[in-house]
Coordinates of C-alpha atoms in Angstrom, one line a residue:
M277 CA 0.2 -0.3 -0.1
K278 CA 0.9 3.1 -0.1
V279 CA 0.6 5.9 2.6
I280 CA 0.8 9.3 2.9
F281 CA 1.3 10.0 6.4
A282 CA 0.4 13.2 8.2
G283 CA 1.8 13.5 12.4
T284 CA 3.5 16.3 14.2
P285 CA 5.2 15.4 17.4
E286 CA 7.5 12.5 18.2
F287 CA 3.8 10.5 18.8
A288 CA 3.5 10.2 15.3
A289 CA 7.2 9.8 14.5
V290 CA 6.8 6.9 16.4
A291 CA 4.0 5.8 14.1
L292 CA 5.6 6.8 10.9
Q293 CA 9.1 5.2 11.9
A294 CA 7.3 1.9 12.1
L295 CA 5.4 2.3 9.0
H296 CA 8.2 2.5 6.7
E297 CA 10.2 0.3 9.2
A298 CA 7.8 -1.9 7.4
G299 CA 7.8 -1.6 4.0
F300 CA 4.9 0.7 3.1
D301 CA 5.4 3.4 0.6
I302 CA 5.4 6.4 1.5
P303 CA 5.0 8.8 -0.5
L304 CA 4.8 12.2 1.0
V305 CA 4.6 13.8 4.4
L306 CA 2.9 16.3 6.3
T307 CA 3.6 18.1 9.1
Q308 CA 3.3 21.7 11.0
P309 CA 5.7 24.3 9.3
D310 CA 8.8 24.9 11.9
R311 CA 8.0 26.5 15.0
P312 CA 10.2 28.6 17.6
A313 CA 11.6 26.7 20.6
G314 CA 14.5 26.2 22.7
R315 CA 15.8 29.3 24.3
G316 CA 16.9 31.1 21.5
M317 CA 13.6 30.6 19.8
Q318 CA 15.6 29.4 17.1
L319 CA 12.9 27.2 14.0
Q320 CA 12.9 23.6 15.1
P321 CA 11.8 21.0 12.2
S322 CA 9.1 18.3 14.2
A323 CA 9.9 15.3 14.6
V324 CA 8.0 14.0 11.8
K325 CA 9.6 16.1 10.0
Q326 CA 13.2 15.0 11.1
Y327 CA 12.5 12.0 10.9
A328 CA 10.7 11.8 6.9
V329 CA 14.3 14.1 6.4
K330 CA 16.5 11.8 6.9
H331 CA 15.1 9.1 5.5
G332 CA 14.8 11.3 2.3
I333 CA 10.6 10.9 1.8
E334 CA 9.1 14.8 0.5
V335 CA 7.4 16.9 3.3
L336 CA 4.7 19.4 2.6
Q337 CA 4.1 21.8 5.6
P338 CA 0.9 24.3 4.9
L339 CA -0.1 26.5 7.1
S340 CA -3.3 24.8 6.8
L341 CA -5.9 22.3 4.6
R342 CA -8.9 24.6 4.7
M343 CA -9.3 26.2 1.3
D344 CA -12.3 28.2 2.4
A345 CA -9.8 29.8 5.3
K346 CA -10.0 33.5 5.0
D347 CA -6.4 34.2 5.3
P348 CA -5.1 34.4 1.7
Q349 CA -2.2 32.9 2.2
R350 CA -3.4 29.6 4.5
A351 CA -6.0 29.4 1.5
A352 CA -2.8 30.1 -1.0
E353 CA -1.6 26.3 0.7
A354 CA -4.5 24.7 1.6
K355 CA -5.4 24.8 -2.5
A356 CA -0.9 23.6 -3.2
A357 CA -1.8 20.9 -0.7
H358 CA -4.5 19.9 -2.3
E359 CA -3.6 20.0 -5.6
R360 CA -0.7 17.8 -4.3
L361 CA -2.7 14.8 -3.3
L362 CA -4.4 14.8 -6.4
A363 CA -1.5 14.3 -8.5
T364 CA -0.1 12.3 -5.7
D365 CA -1.3 8.2 -6.2
Y366 CA -1.2 6.6 -2.8
D367 CA -4.5 4.0 -1.3
V368 CA -4.9 5.8 2.5
M369 CA -3.4 8.7 4.8
V370 CA -2.8 7.4 8.4
V371 CA -2.9 10.3 10.5
A372 CA -1.2 10.8 13.9
A373 CA -1.0 13.7 16.1
Y374 CA -1.5 16.6 12.6
G375 CA -2.6 19.8 14.1
L376 CA -4.7 20.4 11.9
I377 CA -8.0 19.6 10.8
L378 CA -9.0 17.8 7.8
P379 CA -11.6 18.9 5.6
R380 CA -13.8 17.4 3.8
S381 CA -12.0 18.0 0.6
T382 CA -9.0 16.3 2.0
L383 CA -11.5 13.1 3.7
D384 CA -13.2 12.6 0.1
I385 CA -9.6 11.8 -1.5
K386 CA -8.5 9.0 -0.4
P387 CA -9.8 7.0 3.3
C388 CA -8.2 8.2 6.2
L389 CA -6.9 7.0 9.7
N390 CA -6.4 8.2 12.9
I391 CA -4.3 7.5 16.0
H392 CA -6.4 8.6 18.6
G393 CA -4.3 8.2 22.6
S394 CA -7.5 7.0 24.1
L395 CA -10.5 4.5 24.1
L396 CA -13.2 5.6 21.6
P397 CA -15.7 7.6 22.7
R398 CA -14.0 8.2 26.1
W399 CA -11.5 11.5 25.9
R400 CA -12.4 12.0 22.1
G401 CA -10.4 15.6 21.4
A402 CA -7.0 17.4 22.2
A403 CA -5.6 15.7 25.5
P404 CA -6.4 12.1 25.9
I405 CA -3.6 10.7 27.5
H406 CA -4.0 14.3 30.5
R407 CA -7.3 13.4 31.0
A408 CA -7.2 9.9 32.1
I409 CA -4.4 10.6 33.5
E410 CA -6.3 12.9 35.7
S411 CA -9.6 11.8 36.0
G412 CA -8.2 8.6 38.1
D413 CA -9.4 5.7 34.9
A414 CA -7.8 2.6 35.9
E415 CA -7.3 2.0 32.0
T416 CA -6.4 3.2 28.4
G417 CA -5.1 2.9 25.5
V418 CA -5.6 3.8 21.5
T419 CA -8.1 3.2 19.2
I420 CA -7.8 3.3 15.6
M421 CA -10.2 5.0 13.5
E422 CA -11.8 6.2 9.9
M423 CA -11.9 9.7 10.2
E424 CA -15.0 12.0 9.3
E425 CA -15.3 15.2 9.8
G426 CA -17.1 15.1 14.2
L427 CA -14.6 15.2 16.6
D428 CA -12.8 11.6 17.0
T429 CA -16.4 10.6 16.1
G430 CA -15.7 7.7 13.0
P431 CA -16.1 3.9 13.1
M432 CA -13.2 1.9 14.7
L433 CA -10.9 -0.9 13.5
L434 CA -9.3 -1.9 16.1
I435 CA -8.8 -1.2 19.7
E436 CA -6.0 -2.0 22.4
R437 CA -6.2 -1.3 26.2
T438 CA -3.4 -0.8 28.9
P439 CA -3.2 -0.2 32.6
I440 CA -2.5 3.4 33.8
T441 CA -0.3 3.0 36.4
P442 CA 0.1 5.1 40.0
Q443 CA 3.2 6.0 38.8
D444 CA 2.5 6.8 35.2
T445 CA 2.9 10.5 34.1
T446 CA 1.2 11.7 31.0
A447 CA 5.4 11.5 29.2
T448 CA 5.4 7.4 30.3
L449 CA 2.0 6.5 29.4
H450 CA 2.6 8.7 25.6
D451 CA 5.5 6.6 24.9
K452 CA 3.5 3.4 25.5
L453 CA 0.3 4.4 23.5
A454 CA 2.5 5.5 20.6
A455 CA 4.5 2.9 20.7
M456 CA 0.8 0.3 20.4
G457 CA -0.6 2.8 17.9
A458 CA 2.0 2.4 15.7
E459 CA 2.3 -1.8 15.8
M460 CA -1.7 -1.3 15.9
M461 CA -1.2 0.8 12.4
V462 CA 0.8 -2.0 10.8
K463 CA -1.4 -4.4 11.6
V464 CA -4.6 -2.3 10.4
L465 CA -2.9 -1.4 7.4
R466 CA -1.7 -5.3 7.1
K467 CA -4.9 -6.3 7.0
M468 CA -6.8 -3.7 4.3
E469 CA -4.3 -5.2 1.9
K470 CA -6.1 -8.8 2.4
G471 CA -9.3 -6.7 2.4
V472 CA -10.0 -8.6 6.2
V473 CA -10.3 -5.2 8.1
E474 CA -13.7 -4.2 9.7
A475 CA -15.5 -1.0 10.7
V476 CA -17.7 -0.7 13.8
P477 CA -19.8 2.5 15.0
Q478 CA -18.4 3.9 18.2
P479 CA -20.8 3.8 21.1
E480 CA -23.2 5.9 22.0
Q481 CA -23.1 5.9 25.4
G482 CA -19.9 7.3 27.0
V483 CA -18.8 9.7 25.0
T484 CA -16.6 12.6 26.9
Y485 CA -14.0 14.9 25.4
A486 CA -10.3 15.4 26.3
N487 CA -9.7 19.6 25.8
K488 CA -6.6 20.9 24.8
I489 CA -4.7 21.9 28.3
L490 CA -4.3 24.9 29.3
K491 CA -1.4 26.0 31.6
E492 CA -3.6 27.6 34.4
E493 CA -4.2 24.5 35.0
A494 CA -1.4 23.8 36.5
V495 CA -1.3 26.0 39.0
L496 CA -2.5 23.5 41.9
D497 CA -4.9 24.1 44.6
F498 CA -3.9 22.4 48.4
A499 CA -7.7 22.1 49.6
Q500 CA -8.7 19.2 46.4
S501 CA -7.9 16.2 48.6
A502 CA -3.9 15.1 48.3
R503 CA -5.4 12.3 45.5
D504 CA -6.2 13.9 43.6
I505 CA -3.3 16.8 43.3
S506 CA -1.1 13.5 43.0
R507 CA -3.2 13.0 39.9
K508 CA -2.9 16.8 38.1
I509 CA 1.2 16.5 39.0
R510 CA 1.0 13.1 36.7
A511 CA -1.5 14.2 34.4
F512 CA 0.6 17.7 34.0
N513 CA 3.9 16.1 33.5
P514 CA 6.0 17.1 31.7
F515 CA 3.9 19.9 29.9
P516 CA 2.4 22.6 31.5
G517 CA 4.4 21.5 35.2
A518 CA 2.0 21.3 38.0
H519 CA 3.7 24.3 40.5
G520 CA 2.8 25.8 43.6
E521 CA 4.1 29.0 44.9
V522 CA 6.0 29.2 48.3
N523 CA 6.7 33.1 49.2
G524 CA 6.5 34.6 45.6
T525 CA 8.4 31.5 44.3
V526 CA 7.3 28.9 41.8
I527 CA 7.6 25.5 42.6
K528 CA 7.6 23.3 39.9
L529 CA 6.1 19.4 41.3
W530 CA 7.2 16.6 38.9
G531 CA 6.6 13.7 41.8
A532 CA 4.4 12.6 44.7
E533 CA 2.7 10.4 46.8
V534 CA 0.3 10.0 48.4
L535 CA -0.3 9.9 52.2
D536 CA -4.0 8.8 53.9
G537 CA -5.0 10.3 57.1
G538 CA -6.2 12.8 58.4
S539 CA -3.7 16.2 59.5
N540 CA -5.0 19.8 61.6
A541 CA -2.7 21.6 59.2
A542 CA -4.0 24.0 56.8
P543 CA -4.2 23.3 53.2
G544 CA -0.5 23.4 51.5
Q545 CA 1.4 24.0 54.7
V546 CA 4.4 21.9 54.5
I547 CA 4.3 19.5 57.6
A548 CA 7.7 18.1 56.7
A549 CA 11.0 18.8 55.4
D550 CA 13.4 17.0 56.5
A551 CA 15.5 13.6 55.3
H552 CA 14.1 11.3 57.5
H553 CA 9.7 12.1 56.6
G554 CA 10.5 14.1 53.2
I555 CA 8.7 17.3 52.3
V556 CA 5.2 16.6 53.1
V557 CA 1.7 19.0 52.6
A558 CA -1.5 18.8 54.0
C559 CA -4.6 18.7 51.4
G560 CA -8.0 19.6 51.9
E561 CA -7.8 15.8 52.2
G562 CA -4.6 13.8 53.3
A563 CA -1.7 15.1 52.4
L564 CA 1.1 14.0 49.9
R565 CA 4.8 13.7 50.4
L566 CA 7.1 15.9 47.4
T567 CA 9.6 13.8 45.5
Q568 CA 11.0 15.4 42.7
L569 CA 11.3 19.7 42.7
Q570 CA 12.1 22.3 40.2
K571 CA 13.1 25.8 41.4
P572 CA 12.9 28.8 38.8
G573 CA 16.1 28.4 36.2
G574 CA 16.4 24.9 38.6
K575 CA 16.9 21.3 37.9
R576 CA 14.4 18.6 38.7
L577 CA 15.5 16.8 42.2
P578 CA 15.0 14.5 44.5
A579 CA 13.1 16.1 47.6
A580 CA 15.8 15.8 50.0
E581 CA 18.3 17.7 47.3
F582 CA 15.7 20.2 47.2
I583 CA 15.5 21.5 50.3
K584 CA 19.4 22.1 50.6
G585 CA 19.2 24.9 48.7
F586 CA 15.6 25.9 49.1
P587 CA 14.4 25.7 52.5
L588 CA 10.5 24.0 53.3
D589 CA 10.0 23.5 56.8
G590 CA 7.6 25.6 58.9
Q591 CA 6.6 27.6 54.7
R592 CA 3.4 26.8 53.1
F593 CA 2.1 26.6 49.1
E594 CA -0.5 29.1 48.2

């Protein structure tokens, strides 16, 4: 099969690599334009573009695929991309975390398959991995689905599950699901080659939406339960990084353990900060032992190392 691939971040690059190594003919890759990144804010190619260029695959980076875009430049790039797709000999488009909406004009050319990091119809939308952890889901997985104009509403071709462990962060779960999704897409395309793949409509029950993560969500409220705060810390690792404030200094929290039992201390109060107990903070319900922290301009440090340079005994997270 000849496969056009559309994707942008590392999650997508893992799938592109799997398809390429499986021997599929990939005549064209679509990815988002290079973006400024790093301290120097130099333009950086996406992970997908880096892989494609390294392996001699043609790359197209339109600002939009919507030919009716109000911005003339976006509309012109979309028209050029549409004409390029029409001129390309391919059987299917595979989409993984592309970041651009595929309009009807694109979906109508050839079948479009999507790698989605959730057990659809739960967590349709932009941030399924974050929201699954934040909500305390016991499991998640990957769904390979046919794309249509609705938001992640298309029929399912393959679904596989994996547990969410108490140690999983968005970073670790991302890597698991990226590998799963890549293997699953290879399986689906092999079935398509043989004409034995079956599409199943999504259930009407259990629909939830994984809204895009906003930076302000990462500000922790210690009046919440220790369990809820712990989930947020794991869900927002690595982005945007859950944090609290101590005496005007923003402290990012990268790891925490839930401690059962009550405390008379006010939420956010540091009730221990020493080598023996670690850093323990009172919450609205229960307490948290913080295990990895980071101050502005510093590195992520284990709690014992962090308090050597930033004493927290008697302080309070506001």
